[in-house]
Amino acid sequence: DDKVLATPAVRSLAKKANIDLTKVTGTGKQGRVLAEDVQKFVEQKSQPAQTAGQGQTISAQNQQQKVEQPQKQAPPQQTSQTLFKAAQGTTGEEKLTIKMNDFQKGMQKTMTEALKIPHFYYKDEIDVTQLMEFRAKIKQNLNANVTVMTLLIKAFSLALKEYPLVNSTYDPEKPFEYTIHKSHNINIAIASQNGLVVPNIKNCQDLSIMQVQEEVNRLRVIAEKGQVTPKDLFGGTITLSNIGNIGGTYTAPIILPPQVCIVGIGKVQVLPRFDGTPKDGGEYKVKAAKIMNISFGCDHRILDGATVANFSNKWKLYLENPELMCLDTVSYTHLTLPTIYSVQISVVAVSLKKKNIEIYY
């Protein structure tokens, strides 16, 4: 049932009830299976089948014999009441008590500590129209499937090189110092059947786009299998959470301590925007743009608004002009020299010429 749209909590509920989610009709957005759908499925399953045929009559004598004959006690049916461990009180409320697994226990402890952090939030939108085209060019020229998340991670790491303070950690036991990390160990939030898992990709500053993609694929596979190791979970320096895969635009993400910054990524929407080039008479042309919302959650003990805004603008520059990522030689160090030239000429040169920027090669 991996292809069924459902949250980890709903999957856990279905697993406890021994329900195959592929047999449950989802009433949520895009056919998503909700907790109410699972409950309704259990109720329908527990109803006794109606087997009385048409034209059949039962004599009063037979009925009397059936009444007098001792009945074998049938095993109790599994109903929504037994599933949800109903505790009928004065309000008639039904309750479901679930024991947290290890991942959920870890998140509970971490988020409790996180609420002690003085958060401030910074939000913006990014036009990712060219990023989507850049992704298509990579697939066409290199025959490689690169996700948008991978490009977000690589651009994020490039921006961190210029604003390393954002890649810091803070220990409240040492209130007047913080640590800036040279390694960009970027956590990514993954919703798995075992709950929310937040492993990290080590040393993103040294990885190419394709190497980042390999790590994203690896972490998703082991997260689904419940095989994430402590090495993957610990040592992160900053977090990206792509809630847009499920839905939503802006969010208010909670920092993963001892980190000092987390970024929530909203869904990509096609929205009308001005293209920035006035027509005759001073009017602007409206175009369809692919817009992605971003939301920073920051520790105000270490970071200030100006630093975060400047960092966000640098990240935005790479995402709105993705060919600039190719100018960083680290991005393609694993490719052969002819391939590097091919990528730079076909992707970088063409894109820069569109912006009326002269290039020489």
Short mmCIF file of C-alpha atoms in Angstrom, two decimals:
data_model
loop_
_atom_site.label_atom_id
_atom_site.label_comp_id
_atom_site.label_asym_id
_atom_site.label_seq_id
_atom_site.Cartn_x
_atom_site.Cartn_y
_atom_site.Cartn_z
CA ASP A 1 0.00 0.00 0.00
CA ASP A 2 3.02 2.31 -0.48
CA LYS A 3 1.28 4.05 -3.41
CA VAL A 4 -1.79 4.94 -1.32
CA LEU A 5 -1.84 8.57 -0.21
CA ALA A 6 -1.96 8.56 3.60
CA THR A 7 -0.12 10.16 6.49
CA PRO A 8 2.18 8.05 8.72
CA ALA A 9 -0.41 8.26 11.52
CA VAL A 10 -3.13 6.80 9.29
CA ARG A 11 -0.78 4.06 8.05
CA SER A 12 0.03 3.19 11.67
CA LEU A 13 -3.69 3.06 12.52
CA ALA A 14 -4.40 0.76 9.55
CA LYS A 15 -1.48 -1.47 10.50
CA LYS A 16 -2.77 -1.86 14.06
CA ALA A 17 -6.21 -2.79 12.70
CA ASN A 18 -4.67 -5.18 10.13
CA ILE A 19 -6.28 -3.22 7.29
CA ASP A 20 -4.99 -3.16 3.70
CA LEU A 21 -5.06 0.52 2.73
CA THR A 22 -5.46 -0.34 -0.96
CA LYS A 23 -8.96 -1.58 -0.11
CA VAL A 24 -9.97 1.63 1.68
CA THR A 25 -11.69 4.38 -0.30
CA GLY A 26 -10.01 7.69 0.50
CA THR A 27 -12.19 10.80 0.86
CA GLY A 28 -9.34 13.27 1.29
CA LYS A 29 -7.69 15.49 -1.31
CA GLN A 30 -6.53 13.54 -4.36
CA GLY A 31 -7.96 10.34 -2.84
CA ARG A 32 -5.92 10.59 0.37
CA VAL A 33 -7.02 8.05 2.99
CA LEU A 34 -8.05 9.70 6.26
CA ALA A 35 -8.45 8.23 9.75
CA GLU A 36 -12.22 8.52 9.33
CA ASP A 37 -11.99 6.36 6.20
CA VAL A 38 -10.19 3.61 8.12
CA GLN A 39 -12.77 3.76 10.92
CA LYS A 40 -15.65 3.56 8.43
CA PHE A 41 -14.00 0.61 6.68
CA VAL A 42 -13.71 -1.27 9.98
CA GLU A 43 -17.36 -0.57 10.81
CA GLN A 44 -18.53 -1.83 7.41
CA LYS A 45 -16.34 -4.92 7.72
CA SER A 46 -17.82 -5.74 11.13
CA GLN A 47 -21.47 -5.62 9.95
CA PRO A 48 -23.02 -9.14 9.58
CA ALA A 49 -23.82 -10.10 6.00
CA GLN A 50 -27.49 -10.20 5.00
CA THR A 51 -28.06 -13.76 3.70
CA ALA A 52 -31.83 -14.13 3.61
CA GLY A 53 -32.86 -15.18 0.09
CA GLN A 54 -35.94 -14.07 -1.82
CA GLY A 55 -39.09 -16.21 -1.60
CA GLN A 56 -37.86 -18.14 1.46
CA THR A 57 -40.33 -18.69 4.33
CA ILE A 58 -39.62 -19.98 7.78
CA SER A 59 -42.44 -21.72 9.59
CA ALA A 60 -43.42 -20.75 13.08
CA GLN A 61 -42.44 -24.24 14.19
CA ASN A 62 -38.94 -23.93 12.77
CA GLN A 63 -38.65 -20.50 14.34
CA GLN A 64 -39.70 -21.98 17.70
CA GLN A 65 -37.13 -24.76 17.35
CA LYS A 66 -34.44 -22.22 16.59
CA VAL A 67 -35.40 -20.24 19.64
CA GLU A 68 -35.33 -23.29 21.90
CA GLN A 69 -32.07 -24.70 20.55
CA PRO A 70 -29.00 -23.48 22.45
CA GLN A 71 -26.98 -21.06 20.38
CA LYS A 72 -23.21 -21.24 20.13
CA GLN A 73 -21.70 -18.00 21.28
CA ALA A 74 -19.99 -16.33 18.33
CA PRO A 75 -16.63 -14.70 18.84
CA PRO A 76 -16.86 -10.94 19.41
CA GLN A 77 -16.87 -8.91 16.21
CA GLN A 78 -14.12 -6.34 15.68
CA THR A 79 -15.89 -3.03 15.56
CA SER A 80 -14.85 0.57 15.67
CA GLN A 81 -15.48 0.39 19.41
CA THR A 82 -12.99 -2.44 19.91
CA LEU A 83 -10.52 -0.88 17.49
CA PHE A 84 -10.55 2.50 19.17
CA LYS A 85 -10.67 0.98 22.69
CA ALA A 86 -13.83 2.93 23.37
CA ALA A 87 -14.12 4.34 26.84
CA GLN A 88 -17.73 5.42 27.15
CA GLY A 89 -17.87 8.19 29.71
CA THR A 90 -20.48 10.75 30.51
CA THR A 91 -19.79 12.43 27.17
CA GLY A 92 -19.82 9.20 25.14
CA GLU A 93 -16.35 10.01 23.84
CA GLU A 94 -14.32 7.41 21.94
CA LYS A 95 -10.58 7.36 22.58
CA LEU A 96 -7.60 5.79 20.91
CA THR A 97 -4.41 5.38 22.93
CA ILE A 98 -1.26 4.84 20.88
CA LYS A 99 2.19 4.12 22.26
CA MET A 100 4.91 6.19 20.62
CA ASN A 101 7.60 4.38 18.66
CA ASP A 102 11.27 5.28 19.06
CA PHE A 103 11.21 7.90 16.29
CA GLN A 104 8.15 9.58 17.78
CA LYS A 105 9.68 9.54 21.26
CA GLY A 106 12.79 11.24 19.89
CA MET A 107 10.72 13.89 18.13
CA GLN A 108 8.67 14.51 21.28
CA LYS A 109 11.79 15.15 23.35
CA THR A 110 13.45 17.29 20.67
CA MET A 111 10.41 19.47 20.02
CA THR A 112 9.86 20.00 23.75
CA GLU A 113 13.39 21.39 23.98
CA ALA A 114 12.86 23.40 20.79
CA LEU A 115 10.00 25.37 22.32
CA LYS A 116 12.52 26.97 24.68
CA ILE A 117 14.23 28.65 21.69
CA PRO A 118 13.23 32.29 20.94
CA HIS A 119 12.13 31.85 17.30
CA PHE A 120 11.74 34.53 14.68
CA TYR A 121 10.39 33.90 11.20
CA TYR A 122 11.28 35.18 7.76
CA LYS A 123 9.16 34.33 4.72
CA ASP A 124 9.49 34.94 0.99
CA GLU A 125 8.53 33.52 -2.39
CA ILE A 126 10.80 32.22 -5.14
CA ASP A 127 10.08 31.99 -8.86
CA VAL A 128 11.24 28.46 -9.74
CA THR A 129 10.14 28.55 -13.38
CA GLN A 130 13.73 28.48 -14.67
CA LEU A 131 14.66 25.88 -12.04
CA MET A 132 12.06 23.53 -13.51
CA GLU A 133 13.47 24.15 -17.01
CA PHE A 134 17.00 23.57 -15.72
CA ARG A 135 15.92 20.27 -14.20
CA ALA A 136 14.45 19.23 -17.56
CA LYS A 137 17.74 20.12 -19.30
CA ILE A 138 19.70 17.94 -16.89
CA LYS A 139 17.39 15.03 -17.64
CA GLN A 140 17.67 15.64 -21.39
CA ASN A 141 21.44 16.18 -21.57
CA LEU A 142 22.65 13.82 -18.84
CA ASN A 143 19.76 11.32 -18.85
CA ALA A 144 19.50 11.80 -15.08
CA ASN A 145 16.40 12.23 -12.94
CA VAL A 146 17.13 15.03 -10.48
CA THR A 147 14.43 16.05 -8.01
CA VAL A 148 13.62 19.65 -7.15
CA MET A 149 14.60 18.90 -3.54
CA THR A 150 18.11 17.97 -4.67
CA LEU A 151 18.52 21.28 -6.49
CA LEU A 152 17.20 23.13 -3.43
CA ILE A 153 19.79 21.39 -1.25
CA LYS A 154 22.71 22.15 -3.59
CA ALA A 155 21.75 25.80 -3.99
CA PHE A 156 21.27 26.02 -0.22
CA SER A 157 24.81 24.75 0.35
CA LEU A 158 26.25 27.25 -2.14
CA ALA A 159 24.53 30.10 -0.29
CA LEU A 160 25.85 28.82 3.05
CA LYS A 161 29.40 29.32 1.77
CA GLU A 162 28.81 33.07 1.78
CA TYR A 163 26.76 33.15 5.00
CA PRO A 164 28.34 30.50 7.26
CA LEU A 165 26.72 31.93 10.41
CA VAL A 166 23.43 30.36 9.34
CA ASN A 167 25.16 26.96 9.53
CA SER A 168 25.77 27.22 13.27
CA THR A 169 24.81 25.28 16.37
CA TYR A 170 24.19 26.63 19.86
CA ASP A 171 24.55 24.95 23.24
CA PRO A 172 22.46 26.67 25.95
CA GLU A 173 24.86 25.25 28.54
CA LYS A 174 27.44 27.63 27.03
CA PRO A 175 25.22 30.69 26.61
CA PHE A 176 27.81 33.13 25.30
CA GLU A 177 29.31 31.15 22.45
CA TYR A 178 28.22 29.26 19.34
CA THR A 179 29.87 26.99 16.77
CA ILE A 180 30.06 27.67 13.01
CA HIS A 181 30.42 24.46 11.03
CA LYS A 182 32.47 24.15 7.87
CA SER A 183 30.60 20.98 6.89
CA HIS A 184 27.12 21.51 5.46
CA ASN A 185 25.29 18.52 7.00
CA ILE A 186 21.79 19.29 5.78
CA ASN A 187 18.86 17.49 7.40
CA ILE A 188 15.82 16.65 5.29
CA ALA A 189 12.46 15.73 6.80
CA ILE A 190 11.05 12.44 5.45
CA ALA A 191 7.53 11.23 6.23
CA SER A 192 7.82 7.44 6.40
CA GLN A 193 5.56 4.63 7.61
CA ASN A 194 7.56 4.70 10.84
CA GLY A 195 6.80 8.37 11.41
CA LEU A 196 8.75 11.55 10.71
CA VAL A 197 12.46 10.91 10.21
CA VAL A 198 15.02 13.70 9.82
CA PRO A 199 18.36 12.26 8.61
CA ASN A 200 21.08 14.46 7.13
CA ILE A 201 23.29 14.51 4.06
CA LYS A 202 26.89 14.97 5.13
CA ASN A 203 29.28 17.50 3.52
CA CYS A 204 26.92 18.86 0.87
CA GLN A 205 29.50 21.54 0.07
CA ASP A 206 31.74 18.82 -1.41
CA LEU A 207 29.02 16.96 -3.32
CA SER A 208 27.90 17.39 -6.91
CA ILE A 209 24.24 17.69 -7.81
CA MET A 210 24.15 14.02 -8.82
CA GLN A 211 25.91 12.94 -5.63
CA VAL A 212 23.34 14.85 -3.55
CA GLN A 213 20.61 13.05 -5.50
CA GLU A 214 22.18 9.68 -4.70
CA GLU A 215 22.15 10.53 -0.99
CA VAL A 216 18.52 11.73 -1.12
CA ASN A 217 17.51 8.44 -2.76
CA ARG A 218 19.46 6.40 -0.21
CA LEU A 219 17.95 8.17 2.79
CA ARG A 220 14.40 7.80 1.48
CA VAL A 221 14.85 4.06 0.94
CA ILE A 222 16.26 3.34 4.40
CA ALA A 223 13.67 5.62 6.02
CA GLU A 224 10.84 3.59 4.48
CA LYS A 225 12.50 0.36 5.63
CA GLY A 226 13.11 1.71 9.13
CA GLN A 227 16.85 1.23 8.71
CA VAL A 228 18.09 4.78 9.38
CA THR A 229 21.32 4.60 11.38
CA PRO A 230 22.48 6.94 14.18
CA LYS A 231 25.19 8.17 11.79
CA ASP A 232 22.47 9.40 9.43
CA LEU A 233 20.47 11.01 12.21
CA PHE A 234 23.17 12.83 14.17
CA GLY A 235 25.58 15.59 13.23
CA GLY A 236 23.17 17.75 11.24
CA THR A 237 23.84 21.49 11.06
CA ILE A 238 20.71 22.90 9.35
CA THR A 239 17.34 21.55 8.18
CA LEU A 240 15.13 21.71 5.09
CA SER A 241 11.54 20.50 5.46
CA ASN A 242 9.58 20.12 2.21
CA ILE A 243 5.98 20.21 3.45
CA GLY A 244 4.95 21.24 -0.07
CA ASN A 245 5.03 17.59 -1.12
CA ILE A 246 1.83 17.18 0.88
CA GLY A 247 0.37 20.69 0.66
CA GLY A 248 0.48 24.18 2.10
CA THR A 249 2.35 27.35 1.23
CA TYR A 250 3.78 29.15 4.25
CA THR A 251 4.54 27.46 7.55
CA ALA A 252 6.14 28.17 10.93
CA PRO A 253 8.79 25.44 11.28
CA ILE A 254 10.30 24.59 14.65
CA ILE A 255 14.10 24.51 14.92
CA LEU A 256 15.84 21.17 15.44
CA PRO A 257 18.24 21.95 18.33
CA PRO A 258 21.16 22.52 18.63
CA GLN A 259 20.76 23.99 15.12
CA VAL A 260 19.82 27.65 14.74
CA CYS A 261 17.86 27.56 11.47
CA ILE A 262 15.23 25.50 9.68
CA VAL A 263 13.48 26.24 6.39
CA GLY A 264 9.99 25.07 5.46
CA ILE A 265 9.33 24.70 1.73
CA GLY A 266 5.80 25.15 0.40
CA LYS A 267 4.18 23.68 -2.67
CA VAL A 268 4.87 25.07 -6.15
CA GLN A 269 1.93 27.00 -7.59
CA VAL A 270 1.37 28.53 -11.03
CA LEU A 271 0.48 32.16 -10.30
CA PRO A 272 0.29 35.41 -12.33
CA ARG A 273 3.34 37.65 -11.94
CA PHE A 274 4.74 40.69 -13.71
CA ASP A 275 7.72 39.86 -15.92
CA GLY A 276 9.59 43.04 -14.93
CA THR A 277 9.85 44.39 -18.48
CA PRO A 278 7.55 47.38 -19.13
CA LYS A 279 5.76 47.50 -22.45
CA ASP A 280 5.24 50.73 -24.41
CA GLY A 281 3.39 53.18 -22.24
CA GLY A 282 4.95 51.93 -19.03
CA GLU A 283 2.70 48.89 -18.63
CA TYR A 284 3.93 45.53 -17.40
CA LYS A 285 3.21 42.21 -19.04
CA VAL A 286 1.66 39.52 -16.85
CA LYS A 287 3.06 35.99 -17.15
CA ALA A 288 2.37 32.61 -15.57
CA ALA A 289 5.12 31.81 -13.06
CA LYS A 290 5.86 28.76 -10.91
CA ILE A 291 6.04 30.16 -7.39
CA MET A 292 7.38 28.39 -4.30
CA ASN A 293 7.01 29.79 -0.79
CA ILE A 294 9.75 29.48 1.81
CA SER A 295 9.58 29.99 5.58
CA PHE A 296 12.65 30.39 7.80
CA GLY A 297 12.50 29.55 11.50
CA CYS A 298 15.56 31.06 13.24
CA ASP A 299 17.13 31.23 16.68
CA HIS A 300 17.15 34.94 17.52
CA ARG A 301 19.92 34.41 20.09
CA ILE A 302 22.35 33.83 17.21
CA LEU A 303 20.76 35.05 13.98
CA ASP A 304 19.29 38.45 13.10
CA GLY A 305 16.82 39.42 10.41
CA ALA A 306 19.35 41.09 8.10
CA THR A 307 21.61 38.01 8.02
CA VAL A 308 18.72 35.69 7.25
CA ALA A 309 17.31 38.02 4.58
CA ASN A 310 20.70 38.28 2.85
CA PHE A 311 21.18 34.52 2.99
CA SER A 312 17.68 33.95 1.62
CA ASN A 313 18.34 36.38 -1.24
CA LYS A 314 21.53 34.51 -2.17
CA TRP A 315 19.69 31.17 -2.12
CA LYS A 316 16.93 32.76 -4.18
CA LEU A 317 19.50 34.02 -6.71
CA TYR A 318 20.74 30.47 -7.34
CA LEU A 319 17.23 29.05 -7.62
CA GLU A 320 15.94 31.74 -9.96
CA ASN A 321 19.16 31.58 -12.03
CA PRO A 322 20.07 27.89 -11.70
CA GLU A 323 22.77 28.05 -14.39
CA LEU A 324 24.90 29.86 -11.81
CA MET A 325 25.14 26.60 -9.86
CA CYS A 326 27.15 25.16 -12.77
CA LEU A 327 29.74 27.92 -12.45
CA ASP A 328 30.75 26.37 -9.14
CA THR A 329 33.31 23.80 -10.32
CA VAL A 330 32.50 21.48 -7.43
CA SER A 331 29.11 20.77 -8.98
CA TYR A 332 30.58 18.64 -11.76
CA THR A 333 33.94 17.43 -10.50
CA HIS A 334 32.84 13.82 -10.96
CA LEU A 335 32.16 14.32 -14.70
CA THR A 336 34.67 14.06 -17.53
CA LEU A 337 36.07 17.25 -19.05
CA PRO A 338 34.08 17.01 -22.32
CA THR A 339 30.89 16.54 -20.30
CA ILE A 340 31.67 19.63 -18.24
CA TYR A 341 32.09 21.73 -21.36
CA SER A 342 28.91 20.27 -22.82
CA VAL A 343 26.87 21.10 -19.74
CA GLN A 344 28.28 24.60 -19.41
CA ILE A 345 27.76 25.45 -23.07
CA SER A 346 24.30 23.94 -23.42
CA VAL A 347 22.95 25.06 -20.03
CA VAL A 348 25.01 28.00 -18.80
CA ALA A 349 25.88 29.77 -22.04
CA VAL A 350 22.41 29.56 -23.54
CA SER A 351 20.77 30.77 -20.33
CA LEU A 352 23.17 33.68 -19.92
CA LYS A 353 22.73 34.76 -23.53
CA LYS A 354 19.00 34.97 -22.90
CA LYS A 355 19.80 37.57 -20.25
CA ASN A 356 21.90 39.56 -22.76
CA ILE A 357 25.10 38.73 -20.91
CA GLU A 358 28.15 38.28 -23.13
CA ILE A 359 30.22 35.19 -22.41
CA TYR A 360 33.54 33.95 -23.75
CA TYR A 361 34.69 30.35 -24.05
#
